[in-house]
Amino acid sequence: MLKSARKRVLTAAVALGAALVVGVGGASMAGADQHGAGQATPKHDSSIENLGLVKNEIKAYYGDDGDHQPSADSAYARDAKRVESQLKHWLTARSHEHGKKALVLDVDDTVLSNYNYEASHDFGYDPVTNAACVEAKCFPAIFGMPALVTWASTHGYAVFYVTGRPHDQQQATLDNLADQGFPTPAGIFTKVKTAPYPPYLTCSPNCSTIEYKSGTRAHIESLGYTIVANAGDQYSDLKGGHAQRTFKMPNPMYYLP
Ligand SMILES: [Mg+2]
């Protein structure tokens, strides 16, 4: 699915409290994803967070002092580093296990920050300006992520990116990652929009995000890898199994089902 075709919903401030949930397997993630599909229709405006105030809260959370950049001492940075610490602890404990081990990562707001783009576009999404940003390799690394991914790739983990970015953005994405200090991955999977589709994605061309991502992880497993950890900023990055453990990066800016 094209990112432009996805429903992007600015989540309520309450999503900040859900940003740090770290789940194991699909069941725990399903319980944590309470801010997406199936929301009850509000009966009064007082039960809805004011959108303008939520945007201001998000800016404060990221430590935006007006330059539309996250601050290294922000609450967001602390949350991200806490998840990274948990991820590294998990990977460390399993780094000496035998067999082909993999770390699967989403890209946007998991290893590369979209905050600057989002804040510069009033937390909206425009496929033309977003594609221009991708081509310009404008996305900075999330605090601590280049070091963590470098550590993983030098301690026995094959690193795979599974991103919803379209296939025609694959090279620009790899270039952006390299520019930001990430090591060359074992592989990257992007969304194929036209035939021929990957044969392992039988849902093509109408795969949901969960089908695309979990089906791709199953394909990685079919190559002989054990996916020790899967990290993403959306619950749709994490549902569907095919990972020993999932790690939820913070992102209160949008919701992708
Ligand atoms: Mg993402």
Coordinates of N, CA, C and O in Angstrom, one line a residue, residues 85-213:
S85 N 17.4 0.6 24.7 CA 18.1 -0.1 25.7 C 17.5 -1.5 25.9 O 18.2 -2.4 26.1
Q86 N 16.2 -1.5 25.9 CA 15.5 -2.8 26.1 C 15.8 -3.7 24.9 O 16.0 -4.9 25.1
L87 N 15.8 -3.2 23.7 CA 16.1 -3.9 22.5 C 17.6 -4.5 22.6 O 17.8 -5.6 22.3
K88 N 18.5 -3.6 23.0 CA 19.9 -4.1 23.0 C 20.1 -5.1 24.1 O 20.8 -6.1 23.9
H89 N 19.4 -5.0 25.2 CA 19.5 -6.0 26.2 C 19.0 -7.4 25.7 O 19.6 -8.4 26.0
W90 N 17.9 -7.3 25.0 CA 17.3 -8.6 24.4 C 18.3 -9.2 23.4 O 18.5 -10.4 23.4
L91 N 18.8 -8.3 22.5 CA 19.7 -8.8 21.5 C 21.0 -9.4 22.2 O 21.6 -10.4 21.7
T92 N 21.5 -8.7 23.2 CA 22.7 -9.1 23.8 C 22.6 -10.5 24.5 O 23.4 -11.4 24.3
A93 N 21.4 -10.7 25.1 CA 21.2 -12.0 25.8 C 21.1 -13.2 24.8 O 21.4 -14.3 25.2
R94 N 20.8 -12.9 23.5 CA 20.7 -13.9 22.5 C 21.8 -13.9 21.4 O 21.7 -14.7 20.5
S95 N 22.8 -13.1 21.7 CA 23.8 -12.9 20.6 C 24.7 -14.1 20.4 O 25.3 -14.3 19.4
H96 N 24.8 -15.0 21.4 CA 25.6 -16.2 21.3 C 24.9 -17.4 20.9 O 25.5 -18.5 20.9
E97 N 23.6 -17.3 20.6 CA 22.8 -18.4 20.2 C 23.3 -18.8 18.8 O 23.7 -17.9 18.0
H98 N 23.2 -20.1 18.5 CA 23.6 -20.5 17.1 C 22.5 -20.2 16.1 O 21.4 -19.9 16.4
G99 N 22.9 -20.4 14.9 CA 22.0 -20.2 13.8 C 22.0 -18.8 13.2 O 22.7 -17.9 13.7
K100 N 21.2 -18.5 12.2 CA 21.2 -17.2 11.5 C 20.2 -16.4 12.2 O 19.0 -16.7 12.2
K101 N 20.7 -15.3 12.8 CA 19.8 -14.4 13.6 C 19.5 -13.1 12.9 O 20.5 -12.6 12.3
A102 N 18.3 -12.6 12.9 CA 18.0 -11.4 12.2 C 17.3 -10.4 13.2 O 16.6 -10.8 14.1
L103 N 17.6 -9.1 12.9 CA 16.9 -8.0 13.5 C 16.1 -7.3 12.4 O 16.7 -6.9 11.4
V104 N 14.8 -7.2 12.6 CA 14.0 -6.5 11.6 C 13.6 -5.2 12.1 O 13.1 -5.0 13.2
L105 N 13.7 -4.2 11.2 CA 13.4 -2.8 11.6 C 12.5 -2.1 10.5 O 12.8 -2.3 9.3
D106 N 11.5 -1.4 11.0 CA 10.8 -0.4 10.2 C 11.8 0.7 9.9 O 12.8 0.8 10.6
V107 N 11.5 1.6 9.0 CA 12.3 2.8 8.7 C 11.8 4.1 9.4 O 12.4 4.6 10.3
D108 N 10.7 4.5 8.9 CA 10.2 5.9 9.3 C 9.7 5.9 10.8 O 8.9 5.1 11.2
D109 N 10.3 6.7 11.5 CA 10.1 6.9 13.0 C 10.5 5.7 13.8 O 10.0 5.5 14.9
T110 N 11.2 4.8 13.2 CA 11.9 3.7 13.9 C 13.4 3.9 13.9 O 14.0 3.8 14.9
V111 N 14.0 4.2 12.7 CA 15.4 4.5 12.6 C 15.7 5.9 12.1 O 16.7 6.5 12.4
L112 N 14.8 6.4 11.2 CA 14.9 7.7 10.7 C 13.7 8.5 11.2 O 12.5 8.1 11.1
S113 N 13.9 9.7 11.6 CA 12.9 10.6 12.2 C 12.1 11.3 11.2 O 12.7 12.0 10.3
N114 N 10.8 11.3 11.2 CA 9.9 12.1 10.4 C 9.5 13.4 11.1 O 8.6 14.1 10.5
Y115 N 9.9 13.6 12.3 CA 9.4 14.7 13.0 C 9.5 16.0 12.3 O 8.6 16.8 12.2
N116 N 10.7 16.3 11.7 CA 10.9 17.6 11.0 C 9.9 17.7 9.9 O 9.3 18.8 9.7
Y117 N 9.7 16.7 9.1 CA 8.8 16.7 8.0 C 7.4 17.0 8.5 O 6.7 17.9 8.0
E118 N 7.0 16.2 9.6 CA 5.6 16.4 10.1 C 5.4 17.8 10.7 O 4.4 18.4 10.4
A119 N 6.3 18.2 11.5 CA 6.2 19.5 12.1 C 6.2 20.7 11.1 O 5.5 21.7 11.3
S120 N 6.9 20.5 10.0 CA 7.0 21.5 9.0 C 5.8 21.5 8.1 O 5.6 22.4 7.3
H121 N 4.9 20.5 8.2 CA 3.7 20.4 7.4 C 2.5 20.3 8.3 O 1.5 19.6 7.9
D122 N 2.6 20.9 9.5 CA 1.4 21.0 10.4 C 0.9 19.6 10.7 O -0.3 19.4 10.9
F123 N 1.7 18.6 10.7 CA 1.4 17.2 11.0 C 0.4 16.6 10.0 O -0.3 15.7 10.3
G124 N 0.5 17.2 8.8 CA -0.3 16.6 7.7 C 0.7 15.7 6.9 O 1.9 15.6 7.2
Y125 N 0.1 15.2 5.8 CA 0.9 14.4 4.9 C 0.6 14.7 3.5 O -0.6 14.6 3.1
D126 N 1.6 15.0 2.7 CA 1.4 15.2 1.3 C 2.4 14.3 0.5 O 3.6 14.4 0.7
P127 N 1.9 13.4 -0.4 CA 2.8 12.5 -1.0 C 3.9 13.2 -1.9 O 5.0 12.6 -2.0
V128 N 3.6 14.3 -2.4 CA 4.5 15.0 -3.3 C 5.7 15.6 -2.5 O 6.9 15.3 -2.8
T129 N 5.3 16.3 -1.4 CA 6.4 16.9 -0.6 C 7.2 15.8 0.2 O 8.4 15.9 0.4
N130 N 6.4 14.7 0.6 CA 7.1 13.6 1.3 C 8.1 12.9 0.4 O 9.2 12.6 0.8
A131 N 7.7 12.7 -0.9 CA 8.6 12.0 -1.8 C 9.8 12.9 -2.1 O 10.9 12.4 -2.2
A132 N 9.6 14.2 -2.2 CA 10.7 15.1 -2.4 C 11.7 15.0 -1.2 O 12.9 15.0 -1.4
C133 N 11.2 14.9 0.0 CA 12.0 14.8 1.2 C 12.8 13.4 1.1 O 14.0 13.4 1.5
V134 N 12.1 12.4 0.7 CA 12.8 11.1 0.6 C 13.9 11.2 -0.4 O 15.1 10.7 -0.1
E135 N 13.7 11.8 -1.6 CA 14.7 11.9 -2.6 C 15.8 12.7 -2.1 O 17.0 12.5 -2.5
A136 N 15.5 13.7 -1.3 CA 16.6 14.6 -0.8 C 17.3 14.0 0.4 O 18.2 14.6 0.9
K137 N 16.8 12.8 0.8 CA 17.4 12.2 2.0 C 17.5 13.1 3.2 O 18.5 13.3 3.8
C138 N 16.3 13.6 3.5 CA 16.2 14.7 4.5 C 15.9 14.2 5.9 O 15.9 15.0 6.8
F139 N 15.8 12.9 6.0 CA 15.4 12.4 7.4 C 16.6 12.1 8.3 O 17.4 11.3 7.9
P140 N 16.7 12.7 9.4 CA 17.8 12.4 10.3 C 17.6 11.1 11.1 O 16.5 10.7 11.3
A141 N 18.7 10.6 11.5 CA 18.6 9.4 12.4 C 18.0 9.7 13.7 O 18.1 10.8 14.2
I142 N 17.3 8.7 14.2 CA 16.7 8.8 15.6 C 17.9 8.6 16.6 O 18.7 7.7 16.4
F143 N 17.8 9.4 17.6 CA 18.9 9.4 18.6 C 19.3 7.9 19.0 O 18.4 7.2 19.5
G144 N 20.5 7.6 18.9 CA 21.0 6.3 19.4 C 20.9 5.1 18.4 O 21.5 4.1 18.6
M145 N 20.1 5.3 17.4 CA 19.8 4.2 16.5 C 21.0 3.7 15.6 O 21.2 2.5 15.5
P146 N 21.8 4.7 15.0 CA 22.9 4.2 14.3 C 23.9 3.4 15.1 O 24.4 2.3 14.6
A147 N 24.1 3.7 16.3 CA 25.0 3.0 17.2 C 24.4 1.6 17.5 O 25.1 0.6 17.5
L148 N 23.1 1.5 17.8 CA 22.5 0.3 18.1 C 22.5 -0.7 16.9 O 22.8 -1.9 17.0
V149 N 22.2 -0.2 15.7 CA 22.1 -1.0 14.5 C 23.5 -1.5 14.1 O 23.7 -2.6 13.7
T150 N 24.5 -0.6 14.3 CA 25.9 -1.0 14.0 C 26.3 -2.0 15.0 O 27.0 -3.0 14.6
W151 N 26.0 -1.9 16.3 CA 26.3 -2.9 17.3 C 25.7 -4.3 16.9 O 26.4 -5.3 16.9
A152 N 24.4 -4.2 16.5 CA 23.7 -5.5 16.1 C 24.4 -6.2 14.9 O 24.6 -7.4 14.9
S153 N 24.7 -5.4 14.0 CA 25.3 -5.9 12.7 C 26.7 -6.5 12.9 O 27.2 -7.3 12.1
T154 N 27.4 -6.0 14.0 CA 28.7 -6.6 14.3 C 28.7 -7.6 15.4 O 29.8 -8.0 15.9
H155 N 27.5 -8.0 15.9 CA 27.4 -9.0 16.9 C 26.5 -10.1 16.5 O 25.7 -10.6 17.3
G156 N 26.6 -10.4 15.2 CA 25.9 -11.7 14.7 C 24.5 -11.5 14.2 O 23.9 -12.5 13.9
Y157 N 24.0 -10.3 14.1 CA 22.7 -10.1 13.6 C 22.7 -9.6 12.1 O 23.4 -8.6 11.8
A158 N 21.9 -10.2 11.3 CA 21.6 -9.7 10.0 C 20.5 -8.7 10.1 O 19.4 -9.0 10.7
V159 N 20.7 -7.5 9.6 CA 19.7 -6.4 9.8 C 18.9 -6.3 8.5 O 19.4 -6.1 7.4
F160 N 17.6 -6.4 8.7 CA 16.7 -6.3 7.5 C 15.7 -5.1 7.8 O 15.2 -5.0 8.9
Y161 N 15.5 -4.2 6.8 CA 14.5 -3.2 6.9 C 13.3 -3.7 6.2 O 13.4 -4.1 5.0
V162 N 12.1 -3.5 6.8 CA 10.9 -3.8 6.1 C 10.0 -2.5 6.3 O 9.6 -2.2 7.3
T163 N 9.9 -1.8 5.1 CA 9.3 -0.5 5.2 C 8.1 -0.4 4.2 O 8.1 -1.1 3.2
G164 N 7.2 0.4 4.5 CA 6.0 0.7 3.6 C 6.3 1.7 2.5 O 5.5 1.9 1.7
R165 N 7.6 2.2 2.5 CA 7.9 3.1 1.4 C 7.9 2.3 0.1 O 8.2 1.1 0.1
P166 N 7.4 3.0 -1.0 CA 7.3 2.3 -2.3 C 8.7 1.9 -2.8 O 9.7 2.5 -2.5
H167 N 8.7 0.9 -3.7 CA 9.9 0.3 -4.2 C 10.8 1.4 -4.9 O 12.0 1.3 -4.9
D168 N 10.1 2.4 -5.6 CA 10.9 3.4 -6.3 C 11.6 4.3 -5.3 O 12.4 5.2 -5.8
Q169 N 11.4 4.2 -4.0 CA 12.2 5.0 -3.1 C 13.2 4.2 -2.4 O 13.9 4.7 -1.4
Q170 N 13.5 3.0 -2.8 CA 14.4 2.1 -2.1 C 15.8 2.6 -2.1 O 16.4 2.6 -1.0
Q171 N 16.3 3.0 -3.2 CA 17.7 3.5 -3.3 C 17.9 4.7 -2.5 O 18.9 4.9 -1.7
A172 N 17.0 5.7 -2.6 CA 17.1 6.9 -1.8 C 17.0 6.6 -0.3 O 17.7 7.3 0.5
T173 N 16.2 5.6 0.1 CA 16.2 5.2 1.5 C 17.5 4.7 2.0 O 18.0 5.0 3.0
L174 N 18.1 3.8 1.2 CA 19.4 3.2 1.5 C 20.4 4.3 1.6 O 21.3 4.3 2.5
D175 N 20.4 5.3 0.7 CA 21.4 6.4 0.7 C 21.2 7.2 2.0 O 22.1 7.6 2.6
N176 N 19.9 7.5 2.3 CA 19.6 8.3 3.5 C 20.2 7.6 4.8 O 20.8 8.2 5.6
L177 N 19.9 6.3 4.8 CA 20.4 5.5 6.0 C 21.9 5.5 6.1 O 22.5 5.7 7.1
A178 N 22.6 5.4 4.9 CA 24.1 5.4 4.9 C 24.6 6.8 5.3 O 25.5 6.9 6.1
D179 N 23.9 7.8 4.8 CA 24.3 9.2 5.1 C 24.2 9.4 6.6 O 25.0 10.2 7.2
Q180 N 23.3 8.8 7.3 CA 23.0 9.0 8.7 C 23.8 8.0 9.6 O 23.6 8.0 10.8
G181 N 24.7 7.3 9.0 CA 25.6 6.4 9.8 C 25.2 5.0 10.0 O 25.8 4.3 10.8
F182 N 24.2 4.6 9.3 CA 23.7 3.2 9.5 C 24.6 2.3 8.6 O 24.9 2.6 7.4
P183 N 24.9 1.1 9.0 CA 25.7 0.1 8.2 C 24.8 -0.4 7.1 O 23.6 -0.4 7.1
T184 N 25.5 -0.9 6.1 CA 24.8 -1.5 4.9 C 24.0 -2.8 5.5 O 24.6 -3.6 6.1
P185 N 22.7 -2.8 5.2 CA 21.9 -3.9 5.8 C 22.1 -5.2 5.0 O 22.5 -5.2 3.9
A186 N 21.6 -6.3 5.6 CA 21.6 -7.6 4.9 C 20.5 -7.5 3.8 O 20.6 -8.2 2.8
G187 N 19.5 -6.7 4.0 CA 18.4 -6.5 3.0 C 17.5 -5.5 3.4 O 17.4 -5.0 4.5
I188 N 16.7 -5.0 2.4 CA 15.7 -4.0 2.6 C 14.5 -4.4 1.7 O 14.7 -4.9 0.6
F189 N 13.3 -4.4 2.3 CA 12.1 -4.7 1.6 C 11.2 -3.5 1.5 O 10.9 -2.9 2.5
T190 N 10.8 -3.1 0.3 CA 9.9 -2.0 0.0 C 8.7 -2.5 -0.7 O 8.6 -3.6 -1.2
K191 N 7.6 -1.6 -0.7 CA 6.3 -2.0 -1.2 C 6.4 -2.0 -2.8 O 6.7 -1.0 -3.4
V192 N 6.1 -3.2 -3.4 CA 6.0 -3.3 -4.8 C 4.6 -3.0 -5.2 O 3.6 -3.6 -4.8
K193 N 4.5 -2.0 -6.1 CA 3.1 -1.5 -6.4 C 2.5 -2.1 -7.7 O 1.3 -2.0 -7.9
T194 N 3.4 -2.7 -8.5 CA 2.9 -3.2 -9.8 C 3.5 -4.6 -10.0 O 4.6 -4.9 -9.5
A195 N 2.8 -5.4 -10.8 CA 3.3 -6.8 -11.1 C 4.7 -6.7 -11.8 O 4.9 -5.7 -12.6
P196 N 5.6 -7.6 -11.6 CA 5.4 -8.8 -10.8 C 5.6 -8.6 -9.3 O 6.5 -7.8 -8.9
Y197 N 4.7 -9.2 -8.5 CA 4.8 -9.0 -7.1 C 5.7 -10.1 -6.5 O 5.8 -11.2 -7.1
P198 N 6.2 -9.9 -5.3 CA 6.9 -11.0 -4.6 C 6.0 -12.2 -4.5 O 4.9 -12.1 -4.0
P199 N 6.5 -13.4 -4.9 CA 5.6 -14.6 -4.8 C 5.1 -15.0 -3.4 O 4.1 -15.6 -3.3
Y200 N 5.9 -14.6 -2.4 CA 5.5 -14.9 -1.1 C 4.4 -14.0 -0.5 O 3.8 -14.3 0.5
L201 N 4.0 -12.9 -1.2 CA 3.0 -12.1 -0.8 C 1.7 -12.4 -1.6 O 1.4 -11.7 -2.6
T202 N 1.0 -13.4 -1.2 CA -0.1 -13.8 -2.0 C -1.3 -12.8 -1.9 O -2.3 -12.9 -2.7
C203 N -1.2 -11.9 -1.0 CA -2.3 -10.9 -0.8 C -2.1 -9.7 -1.8 O -3.0 -8.9 -2.0
S204 N -1.0 -9.7 -2.6 CA -0.8 -8.6 -3.6 C -1.9 -8.6 -4.6 O -2.4 -9.6 -5.0
P205 N -2.3 -7.4 -5.1 CA -1.7 -6.1 -4.8 C -2.4 -5.3 -3.6 O -2.2 -4.2 -3.5
N206 N -3.2 -6.1 -2.9 CA -4.0 -5.4 -1.9 C -3.7 -5.8 -0.4 O -4.5 -5.9 0.4
C207 N -2.4 -6.0 -0.2 CA -2.0 -6.4 1.1 C -2.2 -5.2 2.1 O -1.9 -4.1 1.8
S208 N -2.7 -5.6 3.3 CA -2.7 -4.6 4.4 C -1.3 -4.5 4.9 O -0.4 -5.3 4.6
T209 N -1.1 -3.5 5.7 CA 0.3 -3.3 6.3 C 0.7 -4.5 7.1 O 1.8 -5.0 7.0
I210 N -0.2 -5.0 7.9 CA 0.1 -6.2 8.7 C 0.4 -7.4 7.8 O 1.4 -8.1 8.0
E211 N -0.4 -7.6 6.7 CA -0.1 -8.7 5.8 C 1.2 -8.5 5.1 O 2.0 -9.5 5.0
Y212 N 1.5 -7.3 4.6 CA 2.8 -7.1 3.9 C 4.0 -7.3 4.9 O 4.9 -8.0 4.5
K213 N 3.9 -6.7 6.1 CA 5.1 -6.8 6.9 C 5.2 -8.2 7.5 O 6.4 -8.7 7.6

